[in-house]
Short mmCIF file of C-alpha atoms in Angstrom, two decimals:
data_model
loop_
_atom_site.label_atom_id
_atom_site.label_comp_id
_atom_site.label_asym_id
_atom_site.label_seq_id
_atom_site.Cartn_x
_atom_site.Cartn_y
_atom_site.Cartn_z
CA MET A 16 -38.74 65.21 -91.12
CA LYS A 17 -38.10 64.99 -87.39
CA ASN A 18 -35.02 62.89 -88.10
CA ARG A 19 -33.78 65.63 -90.44
CA TYR A 20 -34.46 68.25 -87.77
CA ASP A 21 -32.67 66.27 -85.05
CA GLY A 22 -29.72 65.64 -87.37
CA LEU A 23 -29.31 69.32 -88.12
CA ARG A 24 -29.49 70.13 -84.42
CA ARG A 25 -26.71 67.64 -83.68
CA GLU A 26 -24.62 69.05 -86.53
CA LEU A 27 -24.87 72.54 -85.08
CA TRP A 28 -23.08 71.51 -81.89
CA SER A 29 -19.78 71.03 -83.74
CA MET A 30 -20.06 73.92 -86.20
CA PRO A 31 -18.02 77.09 -85.73
CA ASP A 32 -19.85 80.40 -85.63
CA GLY A 33 -20.31 81.91 -89.05
CA LYS A 34 -22.66 82.28 -91.99
CA ARG A 35 -22.72 78.55 -92.74
CA LYS A 36 -23.94 77.85 -89.22
CA LEU A 37 -26.62 80.52 -89.59
CA ALA A 38 -27.74 78.93 -92.87
CA VAL A 39 -28.16 75.56 -91.14
CA MET A 40 -30.06 77.21 -88.30
CA GLU A 41 -32.37 78.91 -90.79
CA GLU A 42 -33.15 75.46 -92.19
CA THR A 43 -33.99 74.17 -88.70
CA ILE A 44 -36.35 77.13 -88.24
CA ARG A 45 -38.05 76.36 -91.55
CA ILE A 46 -38.53 72.70 -90.56
CA ALA A 47 -39.73 73.64 -87.07
CA ASP A 48 -42.32 76.03 -88.53
CA GLN A 49 -43.66 73.44 -90.95
CA HIS A 50 -43.38 70.17 -89.05
CA MET A 51 -42.66 70.74 -85.35
CA ASN A 52 -44.47 72.53 -82.51
CA VAL A 53 -44.40 76.20 -81.58
CA GLN A 54 -42.09 75.59 -78.62
CA GLU A 55 -39.43 74.10 -80.88
CA ALA A 56 -39.83 76.93 -83.39
CA TYR A 57 -39.36 79.40 -80.53
CA GLU A 58 -36.24 77.67 -79.21
CA ALA A 59 -34.73 77.46 -82.70
CA ARG A 60 -35.14 81.23 -83.14
CA MET A 61 -33.77 82.05 -79.70
CA GLU A 62 -30.64 80.07 -80.53
CA TYR A 63 -30.44 81.79 -83.92
CA THR A 64 -30.50 85.24 -82.29
CA SER A 65 -27.52 84.31 -80.10
CA ALA A 66 -25.63 82.78 -83.04
CA ALA A 67 -26.21 85.87 -85.19
CA LEU A 68 -24.27 87.94 -82.67
CA GLU A 69 -21.44 85.43 -82.30
CA SER A 70 -21.20 85.15 -86.09
CA GLY A 71 -20.78 88.88 -86.60
CA CYS A 72 -24.22 89.27 -88.21
CA PRO A 73 -26.24 91.14 -85.56
CA GLU A 74 -28.44 92.71 -88.23
CA ARG A 75 -30.04 89.26 -88.62
CA LEU A 76 -31.30 89.03 -85.06
CA TYR A 77 -34.25 91.41 -85.38
CA ILE A 78 -36.62 89.15 -87.30
CA SER A 79 -36.01 86.11 -85.11
CA PHE A 80 -36.23 88.15 -81.91
CA SER A 81 -39.43 89.95 -82.98
CA TRP A 82 -41.07 86.59 -83.69
CA CYS A 83 -40.07 85.30 -80.25
CA LEU A 84 -41.21 88.46 -78.46
CA ALA A 85 -44.62 88.26 -80.15
CA GLN A 86 -44.91 84.59 -79.20
CA TYR A 87 -43.89 85.38 -75.63
CA ASP A 88 -46.61 88.04 -75.44
CA ARG A 89 -49.18 85.52 -76.67
CA ASP A 90 -48.18 82.97 -74.04
CA PRO A 91 -46.00 84.59 -71.34
CA GLY A 92 -46.41 81.64 -69.02
CA GLY A 93 -44.88 79.26 -71.55
CA TYR A 94 -41.47 80.89 -71.82
CA SER A 95 -38.71 82.36 -69.65
CA SER A 96 -39.08 86.11 -69.09
CA LEU A 97 -35.40 86.34 -68.16
CA GLU A 98 -34.23 84.78 -71.45
CA ILE A 99 -36.39 86.99 -73.65
CA MET A 100 -35.34 90.12 -71.74
CA TRP A 101 -31.65 89.21 -72.03
CA GLN A 102 -32.07 89.05 -75.79
CA TYR A 103 -33.99 92.33 -75.66
CA LYS A 104 -30.86 93.89 -74.11
CA TRP A 105 -28.86 92.73 -77.15
CA VAL A 106 -31.42 94.37 -79.42
CA LEU A 107 -31.10 97.69 -77.59
CA ASN A 108 -27.31 97.51 -77.89
CA HIS A 109 -27.55 97.27 -81.68
CA LEU A 110 -30.57 99.36 -82.69
CA TRP A 111 -28.70 102.67 -82.55
CA ARG A 112 -25.98 101.26 -84.81
CA MET A 113 -28.44 101.37 -87.73
CA PRO A 114 -29.06 104.97 -88.89
CA GLN A 115 -31.98 103.89 -91.07
CA LEU A 116 -33.95 103.46 -87.82
CA GLY A 117 -35.32 106.80 -86.65
CA LEU A 118 -34.80 108.22 -83.17
CA ASP A 119 -38.53 108.12 -82.43
CA PHE A 120 -38.67 104.42 -83.22
CA ILE A 121 -35.58 103.63 -81.12
CA GLU A 122 -36.98 105.63 -78.19
CA ARG A 123 -40.24 103.66 -78.39
CA VAL A 124 -38.30 100.40 -78.23
CA PHE A 125 -36.37 101.65 -75.19
CA ASP A 126 -39.65 102.69 -73.56
CA ASP A 127 -41.12 99.25 -74.22
CA PHE A 128 -38.09 97.58 -72.64
CA ARG A 129 -38.35 99.89 -69.61
CA ASP A 130 -42.06 99.15 -69.18
CA ARG A 131 -41.48 95.42 -69.44
CA CYS A 132 -38.78 95.60 -66.77
CA GLY A 133 -41.32 97.13 -64.40
CA LYS A 134 -44.05 94.62 -65.22
CA LEU A 135 -41.74 91.61 -64.94
CA GLY A 136 -40.12 92.67 -61.68
CA PHE A 137 -36.68 93.68 -62.98
CA THR A 138 -34.89 96.85 -61.92
CA LEU A 139 -34.01 99.50 -64.51
CA ARG A 140 -30.25 98.94 -64.23
CA ALA A 141 -30.05 97.23 -67.65
CA TYR A 142 -32.22 99.97 -69.19
CA HIS A 143 -29.96 102.76 -67.96
CA GLN A 144 -26.87 100.84 -69.09
CA GLN A 145 -28.11 100.56 -72.67
CA LYS A 146 -29.32 104.16 -72.69
CA VAL A 147 -25.76 105.37 -71.97
CA ASN A 148 -24.42 103.92 -75.22
CA PHE A 149 -27.37 105.23 -77.21
CA LEU A 150 -26.81 108.77 -75.93
CA LEU A 151 -23.04 108.66 -76.38
CA SER A 152 -23.54 107.59 -80.00
CA GLN A 153 -25.33 110.92 -80.58
CA GLY A 154 -22.79 113.02 -78.67
CA HIS A 155 -25.25 113.78 -75.83
CA MET A 156 -22.62 113.71 -73.10
CA LYS A 157 -24.59 115.41 -70.30
CA GLU A 158 -27.60 113.14 -70.76
CA ALA A 159 -25.29 110.10 -70.93
CA ALA A 160 -23.67 111.17 -67.65
CA ASP A 161 -27.11 111.34 -66.02
CA GLU A 162 -27.94 107.83 -67.25
CA PHE A 163 -24.54 106.57 -66.11
CA ARG A 164 -25.24 107.74 -62.56
CA LEU A 165 -28.65 106.05 -62.64
CA TRP A 166 -27.06 102.87 -63.99
CA ARG A 167 -24.52 102.68 -61.18
CA GLY A 168 -27.08 103.70 -58.54
CA THR A 169 -29.77 101.18 -59.49
CA PRO A 170 -29.64 97.80 -57.68
CA ARG A 171 -28.25 94.81 -59.57
CA ASP A 172 -30.60 91.97 -60.47
CA SER A 173 -30.69 88.87 -62.68
CA LEU A 174 -30.90 91.04 -65.81
CA SER A 175 -27.63 92.81 -65.00
CA ASP A 176 -24.38 91.93 -66.74
CA CYS A 177 -21.88 90.07 -64.60
CA ARG A 178 -19.68 92.20 -62.34
CA ALA A 179 -16.62 91.80 -64.56
CA CYS A 180 -18.51 92.93 -67.67
CA GLU A 181 -20.04 95.87 -65.84
CA GLN A 182 -16.68 96.97 -64.45
CA ASN A 183 -15.27 96.79 -67.97
CA LEU A 184 -18.17 98.89 -69.28
CA PHE A 185 -17.75 101.48 -66.52
CA ALA A 186 -14.14 101.92 -67.68
CA GLU A 187 -15.26 102.11 -71.31
CA TYR A 188 -17.57 104.97 -70.41
CA TYR A 189 -14.73 106.92 -68.77
CA PHE A 190 -12.53 106.35 -71.81
CA ARG A 191 -15.31 107.58 -74.10
CA ILE A 192 -15.46 110.89 -72.25
CA ASN A 193 -11.63 111.15 -72.08
CA HIS A 194 -11.38 110.59 -68.33
CA ASN A 195 -8.53 108.20 -69.06
CA LYS A 196 -6.93 108.03 -65.61
CA LYS A 197 -10.34 107.28 -64.08
CA GLY A 198 -10.86 104.58 -66.69
CA LEU A 199 -7.52 102.96 -65.88
CA GLN A 200 -8.32 103.02 -62.18
CA THR A 201 -11.69 101.41 -62.90
CA LEU A 202 -10.02 98.60 -64.85
CA LYS A 203 -7.55 97.86 -62.05
CA PRO A 204 -9.57 94.99 -60.44
CA ILE A 205 -9.79 93.34 -63.89
CA LEU A 206 -6.12 93.78 -64.74
CA GLU A 207 -5.17 92.41 -61.31
CA GLY A 208 -7.26 89.29 -61.95
CA LYS A 209 -9.85 90.03 -59.27
CA LEU A 210 -12.71 90.16 -61.80
CA SER A 211 -13.02 88.03 -64.92
CA CYS A 212 -15.50 86.15 -67.09
CA ARG A 213 -15.70 84.59 -70.55
CA ALA A 214 -15.28 87.97 -72.27
CA VAL A 215 -13.15 89.81 -69.69
CA PRO A 216 -10.24 90.64 -69.60
CA GLN A 217 -9.98 90.02 -73.37
CA ASN A 218 -12.29 92.92 -74.18
CA SER A 219 -10.57 95.11 -71.59
CA TYR A 220 -7.21 94.99 -73.34
CA SER A 221 -8.53 96.29 -76.64
CA GLN A 222 -10.04 99.41 -75.05
CA LEU A 223 -6.98 100.04 -72.89
CA MET A 224 -4.30 100.64 -75.51
CA MET A 225 -5.34 104.01 -76.97
CA PRO A 226 -5.95 105.64 -73.54
CA LEU A 227 -2.46 104.51 -72.52
CA LEU A 228 -1.07 106.23 -75.61
CA LYS A 229 -3.00 109.39 -74.72
CA LEU A 230 -1.38 109.33 -71.29
CA GLY A 231 2.07 108.78 -72.77
CA GLU A 232 2.39 105.26 -71.36
CA TYR A 233 3.88 103.88 -74.58
CA ASP A 234 5.70 100.86 -73.16
CA GLN A 235 2.66 99.70 -71.20
CA ALA A 236 0.47 100.20 -74.28
CA ALA A 237 2.83 98.05 -76.37
CA GLU A 238 2.92 95.35 -73.69
CA THR A 239 -0.88 95.35 -73.48
CA ALA A 240 -1.18 95.02 -77.26
CA LYS A 241 1.27 92.12 -77.26
CA LYS A 242 -0.80 90.36 -74.60
CA ALA A 243 -4.13 91.05 -76.26
CA TYR A 244 -3.33 90.70 -79.97
CA ARG A 245 -4.09 86.98 -80.28
CA LEU A 246 -6.99 86.79 -77.84
CA LEU A 247 -9.63 88.04 -80.29
CA ASN A 248 -10.78 85.82 -83.12
CA GLY A 249 -14.00 86.04 -85.06
CA PRO A 250 -16.24 88.40 -87.01
CA GLN A 251 -18.00 89.62 -83.86
CA TYR A 252 -14.84 91.57 -82.91
CA LEU A 253 -14.83 94.02 -85.82
CA ILE A 254 -14.79 97.08 -83.51
CA GLU A 255 -11.92 95.63 -81.50
CA TYR A 256 -9.98 94.89 -84.69
CA SER A 257 -10.38 98.53 -85.68
CA VAL A 258 -8.72 99.63 -82.43
CA PHE A 259 -5.78 97.30 -83.04
CA ILE A 260 -5.40 98.56 -86.61
CA GLU A 261 -5.18 102.13 -85.36
CA PHE A 262 -2.71 101.17 -82.66
CA PHE A 263 -0.40 99.15 -84.90
CA THR A 264 -0.57 101.82 -87.60
CA ILE A 265 1.30 104.04 -85.16
CA MET A 266 3.39 101.50 -83.26
CA ASP A 267 4.10 98.57 -85.61
CA MET A 268 3.21 98.95 -89.30
CA PRO A 269 4.05 95.31 -90.26
CA LYS A 270 1.51 94.10 -87.69
CA ALA A 271 -1.01 96.65 -88.94
CA VAL A 272 -0.60 95.19 -92.42
CA LYS A 273 -1.10 91.63 -91.16
CA LEU A 274 -4.19 92.57 -89.18
CA TYR A 275 -5.64 94.53 -92.08
CA GLU A 276 -5.22 91.57 -94.44
CA ARG A 277 -6.63 89.19 -91.84
CA THR A 278 -9.76 91.26 -91.24
CA ILE A 279 -10.54 93.27 -94.38
CA GLN A 280 -12.96 90.68 -95.72
CA LEU A 281 -14.85 90.80 -92.41
CA GLY A 282 -15.20 94.55 -92.82
CA LEU A 283 -16.40 94.25 -96.40
CA ASP A 284 -18.93 91.60 -95.35
CA SER A 285 -20.27 93.58 -92.39
CA LYS A 286 -23.86 94.80 -92.75
CA LEU A 287 -24.08 96.74 -89.48
CA PRO A 288 -23.51 100.43 -90.34
CA TRP A 289 -21.84 101.60 -87.11
CA ASP A 290 -19.40 98.67 -86.94
CA ARG A 291 -18.65 98.97 -90.65
CA PHE A 292 -18.06 102.71 -90.29
CA ARG A 293 -15.72 102.28 -87.30
CA TYR A 294 -13.71 99.61 -89.06
CA PHE A 295 -13.28 101.52 -92.30
CA LEU A 296 -12.41 104.71 -90.43
CA SER A 297 -9.48 102.82 -88.91
CA VAL A 298 -8.58 101.34 -92.28
CA ARG A 299 -8.46 104.84 -93.78
CA LEU A 300 -6.08 105.99 -91.03
CA PHE A 301 -3.94 102.93 -91.75
CA LEU A 302 -3.96 103.39 -95.52
CA ARG A 303 -3.06 107.08 -95.25
CA GLU A 304 0.02 106.18 -93.21
CA TRP A 305 0.84 103.26 -95.50
CA SER A 306 0.62 105.49 -98.57
CA LYS A 307 3.17 107.99 -97.27
CA LYS A 308 5.96 105.77 -98.60
CA LYS A 309 6.42 103.90 -101.85
CA ARG A 310 5.96 100.20 -101.13
CA ARG A 311 6.29 97.13 -103.28
CA LYS A 312 3.75 95.07 -101.36
CA ARG A 313 0.27 94.99 -102.81
CA LEU A 314 -2.39 94.94 -100.09
CA ALA A 315 -5.38 92.61 -100.14
CA HIS A 316 -8.40 94.06 -101.95
CA SER A 317 -6.27 97.02 -103.07
CA GLU A 318 -8.36 97.39 -106.24
CA GLN A 319 -11.49 98.12 -104.20
CA VAL A 320 -10.23 99.47 -100.89
CA THR A 321 -8.62 102.73 -101.99
CA LEU A 322 -8.51 106.03 -100.16
CA GLU A 323 -11.08 107.40 -102.59
CA TRP A 324 -13.42 104.46 -101.94
CA LEU A 325 -12.94 104.78 -98.18
CA ASP A 326 -13.74 108.51 -98.31
CA GLY A 327 -17.02 107.76 -100.05
CA GLU A 328 -17.92 104.89 -97.70
CA ILE A 329 -17.16 106.92 -94.58
CA ASP A 330 -18.90 110.06 -95.84
CA ARG A 331 -22.01 108.00 -96.61
CA HIS A 332 -22.15 106.74 -93.04
CA ILE A 333 -21.40 110.16 -91.57
CA GLY A 334 -24.28 111.66 -93.51
CA ALA A 335 -26.69 108.91 -92.48
CA PHE A 336 -25.88 109.11 -88.77
CA ASN A 337 -25.83 112.92 -88.67
CA GLU A 338 -29.19 113.08 -90.42
CA ARG A 339 -30.67 110.52 -88.02
CA ASN A 340 -29.18 112.21 -84.94
CA GLY A 341 -30.01 115.74 -86.06
CA ASN A 342 -26.52 117.11 -85.35
CA ASP A 343 -22.92 117.03 -86.59
CA TYR A 344 -21.51 114.78 -83.85
CA MET A 345 -20.05 112.29 -86.33
CA ASP A 346 -17.90 115.00 -87.91
CA ARG A 347 -16.58 115.94 -84.48
CA TYR A 348 -16.01 112.30 -83.58
CA ILE A 349 -13.90 111.73 -86.69
CA ALA A 350 -11.97 114.99 -86.32
CA GLU A 351 -10.97 114.13 -82.75
CA LYS A 352 -9.85 110.61 -83.66
CA GLU A 353 -7.87 111.69 -86.72
CA GLN A 354 -6.21 114.55 -84.85
CA PHE A 355 -5.07 112.14 -82.13
CA VAL A 356 -3.66 109.59 -84.58
CA HIS A 357 -1.88 112.26 -86.64
CA ARG A 358 -0.35 113.77 -83.50
CA LEU A 359 1.00 110.36 -82.48
CA ALA A 360 2.35 109.75 -85.98
CA ASP A 361 4.19 113.08 -85.85
CA LYS A 362 5.71 112.19 -82.46
CA ARG A 363 6.75 108.78 -83.80
CA ASP A 364 8.33 110.26 -86.91
CA GLY A 365 10.07 112.93 -84.84
CA GLY A 366 11.44 110.36 -82.42
CA THR A 367 9.74 111.92 -79.40
CA PHE A 368 7.76 108.92 -78.12
CA GLY A 369 8.06 108.76 -74.36
CA LYS A 370 9.43 112.30 -74.05
CA PRO A 371 7.59 115.11 -72.21
#
């Protein structure tokens, strides 16, 4: 059985991220549990947690991570505290995206992460960073601003994201609160090539386009989209695809159609409620614009993905998140986004792009 285990491990090195790779990894976990030692079972699950994110299936990481965290607690000296806490950060970044998890439960998980940071000698910079996104997702802007200040004011350590990723996230925060000029200024070191990493500037481009449109910088937005369009590839970029669909719906409908048809199956396959909601919200904006004219082309999955179906899917998610959050923030979030897209569509149709 060890030969089978080693063979599967070698096979994984050449496999692209995706559900087939996860299936093979699940088989290695099963073999490790039954025939190998605990250390190998732990390592197999740690690798699975990472692959689940890269494969666009973050909802699968919780079971493998929980097993590893429990094993770490049983034998903390046998495993890397930095590695388990890095994966804990990923968990925090995805918990709030699942409305079936209550706020009390999510807060307890955040508290546990905070306490572990103190016990293991890490600063609370990573904790405050993740808390910002959690609060923004509920529309708690003042509380998010407080956490943002704590995030930036807490010393960096080995649990902090790299400087390029953090700079990108600082800009994302400013864009989320509609401080678009501040966000653009924050991205300047990245756009000038002074800061970069494996994920940056690719991720920077996708969040830059809509703020540029808000500021009336249409030519720069189009140039950014042209540069960024082909940089993203894979199911883990569903949120980024949604941004491009919105952008091309306004600026280049043929590209919006191509991107929709390239990604719609990823959206239908997604099991993470927030990402699925964001994607289908963008698809609804696209389909509304598409439906304004009679067209011969038949879109992929047109039998299922209708405006009526999208309304039901989006309303279901709105209700779940609003109930979990105890407010109507999701309604306000959608209203703001749709108002912006409709305003741009009117300017496009009226030929006033680029005019004061």
